[in-house]
Amino acid sequence: MTDQASRPTSGPQPDGTWGVLLMAYGSPSRPEEIAAYYTHIRGGRPPSTELLEELRERYAAIGGRSPLPEITERQAAALERRLNAGGGSWRVYVGMRHWQPWIADAVRRMADDGIRRAVGLALAPHDSRMSAGAYVESARQALDALEPERRPAVRFVRSWATHPLLADALARRLQAVLEQAGGEPVALFTAHSLPERILSWDDPYPREVEATCRAVVQRVGLETGRWRIAYQSQGRTAEPWLGPTLESALQECAQSGARHVVVCPVGFVADHLEVLYDIDIEARALADRLGLRLERTPSLNDAPDFIEVLADVVTSAASGRGQGAGEEAPTR
Ligand SMILES: CC1=C(CCC(=O)O)c2cc3nc(cc4[nH]c(cc5[nH]c(cc1n2)c(C)c5CCC(=O)O)c(CCC(=O)O)c4C)C(CCC(=O)O)=C3C
Ligand SMILES: [Fe+2]
C-alpha cells in the first residue's frame, strides 16, 4: 500500500496538532483480495461463486482493479497540504471501512502519534445509518478500544450534503458538460442505492441526496423536467432497494423523448467501480440500446475546488462552527 508513505511526516506530532480521521470505503489492491473484501462488505457472509465471479469480471472490465485506494490517498495528501497552508498543524489519517488500512488502524496511528483532538469524516457527503453512521460506528469502536489516556477527542461530521462549496463544485462540472453538449440534455443525478428498509427508521439519506441535487439544480438553473434523481448500483440481495434505478430512469428518459442524458453521480466523490463500471460501462450500454447519448460529469477526486470543500468542512468542525444538524458534539 502507498498508504501514508507519500506524506513525509509520520511519528510523534507537535503538541496541538489536529488529526483528521478521513474515512473511505476501501477497495482491494489485488485480484486475490476480492473474495475477502466482498465477504467483509457482506458482514462476514462469503458470496456465492457466481456473485464472486461477477464482481471479478466487473473489476477486470475497469482494468483489473479500482483506482479508489490511490485517489483516496491523493485526497488525503492534498487535504493535509491545504490545511497546513491555512495555519496550524494538521495531520490526515486514512482509514477504510471495508479494507486496509482499516479505520481502526488509522485510529491507533493517531493515538501512537500523540494526537489529542481530531475531526472525523467519511468521504461520502450524505448521512445515513448505513453510510456515514456506519463509518462513525467503526471509529467509535476503535476509540473505545484505546486506553482512555491515549484516546483523542474526535468531532465527527455526519453530513456535508448541503455544503455550498460542494454544490458549487458539482454545478461547475455539470454546467461545463451541459454547455459542451448543446441541445437539451436531461441531468440524471445519482447516488448509491440502499435497502428500502432504511425508510422504516426515517433515515435522512433520501432527503440529503435530494437537498444536494436541488442546490445544484438551482445553481445551474435547470427547469423542472430537465433533471431527475435515480439510485444506482442496487445490491445483489433479495430485499427491495431504493429506486428509481438508473436503468428505469434511462428508460423513462428515452420514453419521454429525450435524446441525451448527463449523469451526475452526486453520491460519490471519486472514480471507482460504481462510477467506472456501473455508469460508464453498464448504463452506457443500456443508453446505446435505447438510442440515448450518455455523458457523465467528471468525478471530484483530488481537484482543488473539492479539496477546498473538505478543508472547510474540517476547519468548521474543528472551530465548532460545523454544519449544525450533521455534526455531533465531541463525546470524549
Ligand atoms: C451507501 C453506499 C455507498 C456510497 C457511500 C460511500 O462511499 O460510503 C457505497 C459505495 C461503494 N461501494 C463499493 C463497492 C461495493 N459495494 C457493494 C455492496 C453494497 N454497498 C452498499 C452501500 C454503499 N456502497 C450496500 C448497502 C451494499 C450491499 C451489502 C450486502 O451485500 O449486504 C459491493 C458488493 C457487490 C454489489 O452489491 O455490488 C461492492 C463491490 C465501492 C468501492 C468500489 C471500488 O472498489 O472501486 C464504493 C465506493
Ligand atoms: Fe457499496
mmCIF file with all atom_site columns, N, CA, C and O in Angstrom, residues 220-251:
data_model
loop_
_atom_site.group_PDB
_atom_site.id
_atom_site.type_symbol
_atom_site.label_atom_id
_atom_site.label_alt_id
_atom_site.label_comp_id
_atom_site.label_asym_id
_atom_site.label_entity_id
_atom_site.label_seq_id
_atom_site.pdbx_PDB_ins_code
_atom_site.Cartn_x
_atom_site.Cartn_y
_atom_site.Cartn_z
_atom_site.occupancy
_atom_site.B_iso_or_equiv
_atom_site.pdbx_formal_charge
_atom_site.auth_seq_id
_atom_site.auth_comp_id
_atom_site.auth_asym_id
_atom_site.auth_atom_id
_atom_site.pdbx_PDB_model_num
ATOM 1   N N  . VAL A 1 220 ? -27.392 25.734  -11.503 1.00 0.00 ? 220 VAL A N  1
ATOM 2   C CA . VAL A 1 220 ? -27.288 25.572  -12.952 1.00 0.00 ? 220 VAL A CA 1
ATOM 3   C C  . VAL A 1 220 ? -28.506 26.192  -13.654 1.00 0.00 ? 220 VAL A C  1
ATOM 4   O O  . VAL A 1 220 ? -28.451 26.499  -14.842 1.00 0.00 ? 220 VAL A O  1
ATOM 5   N N  . GLY A 1 221 ? -29.594 26.362  -12.883 1.00 0.00 ? 221 GLY A N  1
ATOM 6   C CA . GLY A 1 221 ? -30.801 26.943  -13.466 1.00 0.00 ? 221 GLY A CA 1
ATOM 7   C C  . GLY A 1 221 ? -31.569 25.973  -14.353 1.00 0.00 ? 221 GLY A C  1
ATOM 8   O O  . GLY A 1 221 ? -32.060 26.340  -15.411 1.00 0.00 ? 221 GLY A O  1
ATOM 9   N N  . LEU A 1 222 ? -31.657 24.714  -13.914 1.00 0.00 ? 222 LEU A N  1
ATOM 10  C CA . LEU A 1 222 ? -32.395 23.712  -14.700 1.00 0.00 ? 222 LEU A CA 1
ATOM 11  C C  . LEU A 1 222 ? -33.884 23.792  -14.403 1.00 0.00 ? 222 LEU A C  1
ATOM 12  O O  . LEU A 1 222 ? -34.278 23.822  -13.231 1.00 0.00 ? 222 LEU A O  1
ATOM 13  N N  . GLU A 1 223 ? -34.709 23.802  -15.457 1.00 0.00 ? 223 GLU A N  1
ATOM 14  C CA . GLU A 1 223 ? -36.152 23.801  -15.218 1.00 0.00 ? 223 GLU A CA 1
ATOM 15  C C  . GLU A 1 223 ? -36.618 22.384  -14.864 1.00 0.00 ? 223 GLU A C  1
ATOM 16  O O  . GLU A 1 223 ? -35.950 21.413  -15.198 1.00 0.00 ? 223 GLU A O  1
ATOM 17  N N  . THR A 1 224 ? -37.794 22.324  -14.245 1.00 0.00 ? 224 THR A N  1
ATOM 18  C CA . THR A 1 224 ? -38.435 21.033  -13.960 1.00 0.00 ? 224 THR A CA 1
ATOM 19  C C  . THR A 1 224 ? -38.532 20.259  -15.276 1.00 0.00 ? 224 THR A C  1
ATOM 20  O O  . THR A 1 224 ? -38.800 20.853  -16.312 1.00 0.00 ? 224 THR A O  1
ATOM 21  N N  . GLY A 1 225 ? -38.304 18.959  -15.199 1.00 0.00 ? 225 GLY A N  1
ATOM 22  C CA . GLY A 1 225 ? -38.369 18.165  -16.424 1.00 0.00 ? 225 GLY A CA 1
ATOM 23  C C  . GLY A 1 225 ? -36.997 17.996  -17.064 1.00 0.00 ? 225 GLY A C  1
ATOM 24  O O  . GLY A 1 225 ? -36.804 17.099  -17.869 1.00 0.00 ? 225 GLY A O  1
ATOM 25  N N  . ARG A 1 226 ? -36.064 18.864  -16.711 1.00 0.00 ? 226 ARG A N  1
ATOM 26  C CA . ARG A 1 226 ? -34.718 18.738  -17.260 1.00 0.00 ? 226 ARG A CA 1
ATOM 27  C C  . ARG A 1 226 ? -33.797 17.955  -16.321 1.00 0.00 ? 226 ARG A C  1
ATOM 28  O O  . ARG A 1 226 ? -32.616 17.808  -16.585 1.00 0.00 ? 226 ARG A O  1
ATOM 29  N N  . TRP A 1 227 ? -34.330 17.482  -15.178 1.00 0.00 ? 227 TRP A N  1
ATOM 30  C CA . TRP A 1 227 ? -33.475 16.718  -14.264 1.00 0.00 ? 227 TRP A CA 1
ATOM 31  C C  . TRP A 1 227 ? -34.289 15.679  -13.500 1.00 0.00 ? 227 TRP A C  1
ATOM 32  O O  . TRP A 1 227 ? -35.481 15.808  -13.335 1.00 0.00 ? 227 TRP A O  1
ATOM 33  N N  . ARG A 1 228 ? -33.597 14.630  -13.078 1.00 0.00 ? 228 ARG A N  1
ATOM 34  C CA . ARG A 1 228 ? -34.202 13.543  -12.288 1.00 0.00 ? 228 ARG A CA 1
ATOM 35  C C  . ARG A 1 228 ? -33.178 13.006  -11.309 1.00 0.00 ? 228 ARG A C  1
ATOM 36  O O  . ARG A 1 228 ? -31.981 13.142  -11.537 1.00 0.00 ? 228 ARG A O  1
ATOM 37  N N  . ILE A 1 229 ? -33.689 12.306  -10.283 1.00 0.00 ? 229 ILE A N  1
ATOM 38  C CA . ILE A 1 229 ? -32.807 11.618  -9.337  1.00 0.00 ? 229 ILE A CA 1
ATOM 39  C C  . ILE A 1 229 ? -33.015 10.112  -9.498  1.00 0.00 ? 229 ILE A C  1
ATOM 40  O O  . ILE A 1 229 ? -34.152 9.649   -9.604  1.00 0.00 ? 229 ILE A O  1
ATOM 41  N N  . ALA A 1 230 ? -31.911 9.354   -9.548  1.00 0.00 ? 230 ALA A N  1
ATOM 42  C CA . ALA A 1 230 ? -32.017 7.893   -9.574  1.00 0.00 ? 230 ALA A CA 1
ATOM 43  C C  . ALA A 1 230 ? -31.059 7.320   -8.544  1.00 0.00 ? 230 ALA A C  1
ATOM 44  O O  . ALA A 1 230 ? -30.068 7.953   -8.182  1.00 0.00 ? 230 ALA A O  1
ATOM 45  N N  . TYR A 1 231 ? -31.385 6.125   -8.043  1.00 0.00 ? 231 TYR A N  1
ATOM 46  C CA . TYR A 1 231 ? -30.492 5.411   -7.116  1.00 0.00 ? 231 TYR A CA 1
ATOM 47  C C  . TYR A 1 231 ? -29.851 4.261   -7.881  1.00 0.00 ? 231 TYR A C  1
ATOM 48  O O  . TYR A 1 231 ? -30.542 3.427   -8.434  1.00 0.00 ? 231 TYR A O  1
ATOM 49  N N  . GLN A 1 232 ? -28.526 4.247   -7.929  1.00 0.00 ? 232 GLN A N  1
ATOM 50  C CA . GLN A 1 232 ? -27.815 3.286   -8.768  1.00 0.00 ? 232 GLN A CA 1
ATOM 51  C C  . GLN A 1 232 ? -27.188 2.161   -7.944  1.00 0.00 ? 232 GLN A C  1
ATOM 52  O O  . GLN A 1 232 ? -27.105 2.245   -6.728  1.00 0.00 ? 232 GLN A O  1
ATOM 53  N N  . SER A 1 233 ? -26.715 1.148   -8.622  1.00 0.00 ? 233 SER A N  1
ATOM 54  C CA . SER A 1 233 ? -25.901 0.085   -8.030  1.00 0.00 ? 233 SER A CA 1
ATOM 55  C C  . SER A 1 233 ? -26.613 -0.653  -6.891  1.00 0.00 ? 233 SER A C  1
ATOM 56  O O  . SER A 1 233 ? -26.020 -0.926  -5.850  1.00 0.00 ? 233 SER A O  1
ATOM 57  N N  . GLN A 1 234 ? -27.902 -0.971  -7.111  1.00 0.00 ? 234 GLN A N  1
ATOM 58  C CA . GLN A 1 234 ? -28.645 -1.784  -6.146  1.00 0.00 ? 234 GLN A CA 1
ATOM 59  C C  . GLN A 1 234 ? -27.836 -3.027  -5.789  1.00 0.00 ? 234 GLN A C  1
ATOM 60  O O  . GLN A 1 234 ? -27.175 -3.598  -6.663  1.00 0.00 ? 234 GLN A O  1
ATOM 61  N N  . GLY A 1 235 ? -27.868 -3.419  -4.522  1.00 0.00 ? 235 GLY A N  1
ATOM 62  C CA . GLY A 1 235 ? -27.087 -4.577  -4.073  1.00 0.00 ? 235 GLY A CA 1
ATOM 63  C C  . GLY A 1 235 ? -27.646 -5.879  -4.609  1.00 0.00 ? 235 GLY A C  1
ATOM 64  O O  . GLY A 1 235 ? -28.811 -5.954  -5.025  1.00 0.00 ? 235 GLY A O  1
ATOM 65  N N  . ARG A 1 236 ? -26.772 -6.892  -4.617  1.00 0.00 ? 236 ARG A N  1
ATOM 66  C CA . ARG A 1 236 ? -27.195 -8.219  -5.072  1.00 0.00 ? 236 ARG A CA 1
ATOM 67  C C  . ARG A 1 236 ? -27.772 -8.991  -3.897  1.00 0.00 ? 236 ARG A C  1
ATOM 68  O O  . ARG A 1 236 ? -27.217 -9.988  -3.454  1.00 0.00 ? 236 ARG A O  1
ATOM 69  N N  . THR A 1 237 ? -28.876 -8.481  -3.344  1.00 0.00 ? 237 THR A N  1
ATOM 70  C CA . THR A 1 237 ? -29.529 -9.176  -2.240  1.00 0.00 ? 237 THR A CA 1
ATOM 71  C C  . THR A 1 237 ? -31.007 -9.307  -2.569  1.00 0.00 ? 237 THR A C  1
ATOM 72  O O  . THR A 1 237 ? -31.500 -8.673  -3.504  1.00 0.00 ? 237 THR A O  1
ATOM 73  N N  . ALA A 1 238 ? -31.704 -10.137 -1.768  1.00 0.00 ? 238 ALA A N  1
ATOM 74  C CA . ALA A 1 238 ? -33.101 -10.438 -2.075  1.00 0.00 ? 238 ALA A CA 1
ATOM 75  C C  . ALA A 1 238 ? -34.023 -9.282  -1.709  1.00 0.00 ? 238 ALA A C  1
ATOM 76  O O  . ALA A 1 238 ? -35.095 -9.123  -2.278  1.00 0.00 ? 238 ALA A O  1
ATOM 77  N N  . GLU A 1 239 ? -33.627 -8.446  -0.749  1.00 0.00 ? 239 GLU A N  1
ATOM 78  C CA . GLU A 1 239 ? -34.566 -7.424  -0.270  1.00 0.00 ? 239 GLU A CA 1
ATOM 79  C C  . GLU A 1 239 ? -34.730 -6.280  -1.274  1.00 0.00 ? 239 GLU A C  1
ATOM 80  O O  . GLU A 1 239 ? -33.863 -6.071  -2.125  1.00 0.00 ? 239 GLU A O  1
ATOM 81  N N  . PRO A 1 240 ? -35.828 -5.521  -1.153  1.00 0.00 ? 240 PRO A N  1
ATOM 82  C CA . PRO A 1 240 ? -36.009 -4.388  -2.067  1.00 0.00 ? 240 PRO A CA 1
ATOM 83  C C  . PRO A 1 240 ? -35.040 -3.245  -1.768  1.00 0.00 ? 240 PRO A C  1
ATOM 84  O O  . PRO A 1 240 ? -34.684 -3.015  -0.614  1.00 0.00 ? 240 PRO A O  1
ATOM 85  N N  . TRP A 1 241 ? -34.592 -2.571  -2.814  1.00 0.00 ? 241 TRP A N  1
ATOM 86  C CA . TRP A 1 241 ? -33.657 -1.448  -2.699  1.00 0.00 ? 241 TRP A CA 1
ATOM 87  C C  . TRP A 1 241 ? -34.317 -0.175  -3.205  1.00 0.00 ? 241 TRP A C  1
ATOM 88  O O  . TRP A 1 241 ? -35.218 -0.228  -4.040  1.00 0.00 ? 241 TRP A O  1
ATOM 89  N N  . LEU A 1 242 ? -33.829 0.953   -2.720  1.00 0.00 ? 242 LEU A N  1
ATOM 90  C CA . LEU A 1 242 ? -34.370 2.252   -3.134  1.00 0.00 ? 242 LEU A CA 1
ATOM 91  C C  . LEU A 1 242 ? -34.271 2.443   -4.637  1.00 0.00 ? 242 LEU A C  1
ATOM 92  O O  . LEU A 1 242 ? -33.249 2.124   -5.237  1.00 0.00 ? 242 LEU A O  1
ATOM 93  N N  . GLY A 1 243 ? -35.306 2.972   -5.226  1.00 0.00 ? 243 GLY A N  1
ATOM 94  C CA . GLY A 1 243 ? -35.325 3.336   -6.629  1.00 0.00 ? 243 GLY A CA 1
ATOM 95  C C  . GLY A 1 243 ? -35.769 4.773   -6.756  1.00 0.00 ? 243 GLY A C  1
ATOM 96  O O  . GLY A 1 243 ? -35.899 5.448   -5.735  1.00 0.00 ? 243 GLY A O  1
ATOM 97  N N  . PRO A 1 244 ? -36.030 5.260   -7.957  1.00 0.00 ? 244 PRO A N  1
ATOM 98  C CA . PRO A 1 244 ? -35.908 4.555   -9.229  1.00 0.00 ? 244 PRO A CA 1
ATOM 99  C C  . PRO A 1 244 ? -34.464 4.182   -9.544  1.00 0.00 ? 244 PRO A C  1
ATOM 100 O O  . PRO A 1 244 ? -33.556 4.924   -9.222  1.00 0.00 ? 244 PRO A O  1
ATOM 101 N N  . THR A 1 245 ? -34.300 3.013   -10.176 1.00 0.00 ? 245 THR A N  1
ATOM 102 C CA . THR A 1 245 ? -32.956 2.596   -10.567 1.00 0.00 ? 245 THR A CA 1
ATOM 103 C C  . THR A 1 245 ? -32.466 3.470   -11.717 1.00 0.00 ? 245 THR A C  1
ATOM 104 O O  . THR A 1 245 ? -33.266 4.111   -12.407 1.00 0.00 ? 245 THR A O  1
ATOM 105 N N  . LEU A 1 246 ? -31.167 3.455   -11.935 1.00 0.00 ? 246 LEU A N  1
ATOM 106 C CA . LEU A 1 246 ? -30.600 4.191   -13.064 1.00 0.00 ? 246 LEU A CA 1
ATOM 107 C C  . LEU A 1 246 ? -31.170 3.643   -14.374 1.00 0.00 ? 246 LEU A C  1
ATOM 108 O O  . LEU A 1 246 ? -31.483 4.393   -15.304 1.00 0.00 ? 246 LEU A O  1
ATOM 109 N N  . GLU A 1 247 ? -31.352 2.321   -14.426 1.00 0.00 ? 247 GLU A N  1
ATOM 110 C CA . GLU A 1 247 ? -31.875 1.692   -15.637 1.00 0.00 ? 247 GLU A CA 1
ATOM 111 C C  . GLU A 1 247 ? -33.287 2.201   -15.945 1.00 0.00 ? 247 GLU A C  1
ATOM 112 O O  . GLU A 1 247 ? -33.591 2.564   -17.080 1.00 0.00 ? 247 GLU A O  1
ATOM 113 N N  . SER A 1 248 ? -34.153 2.212   -14.909 1.00 0.00 ? 248 SER A N  1
ATOM 114 C CA . SER A 1 248 ? -35.529 2.649   -15.175 1.00 0.00 ? 248 SER A CA 1
ATOM 115 C C  . SER A 1 248 ? -35.566 4.141   -15.500 1.00 0.00 ? 248 SER A C  1
ATOM 116 O O  . SER A 1 248 ? -36.371 4.578   -16.319 1.00 0.00 ? 248 SER A O  1
ATOM 117 N N  . ALA A 1 249 ? -34.681 4.918   -14.896 1.00 0.00 ? 249 ALA A N  1
ATOM 118 C CA . ALA A 1 249 ? -34.652 6.352   -15.209 1.00 0.00 ? 249 ALA A CA 1
ATOM 119 C C  . ALA A 1 249 ? -34.240 6.570   -16.668 1.00 0.00 ? 249 ALA A C  1
ATOM 120 O O  . ALA A 1 249 ? -34.811 7.415   -17.360 1.00 0.00 ? 249 ALA A O  1
ATOM 121 N N  . LEU A 1 250 ? -33.278 5.780   -17.145 1.00 0.00 ? 250 LEU A N  1
ATOM 122 C CA . LEU A 1 250 ? -32.864 5.899   -18.553 1.00 0.00 ? 250 LEU A CA 1
ATOM 123 C C  . LEU A 1 250 ? -34.025 5.535   -19.478 1.00 0.00 ? 250 LEU A C  1
ATOM 124 O O  . LEU A 1 250 ? -34.273 6.207   -20.489 1.00 0.00 ? 250 LEU A O  1
ATOM 125 N N  . GLN A 1 251 ? -34.742 4.456   -19.091 1.00 0.00 ? 251 GLN A N  1
ATOM 126 C CA . GLN A 1 251 ? -35.882 4.045   -19.911 1.00 0.00 ? 251 GLN A CA 1
ATOM 127 C C  . GLN A 1 251 ? -36.939 5.150   -19.978 1.00 0.00 ? 251 GLN A C  1
ATOM 128 O O  . GLN A 1 251 ? -37.473 5.460   -21.035 1.00 0.00 ? 251 GLN A O  1
#
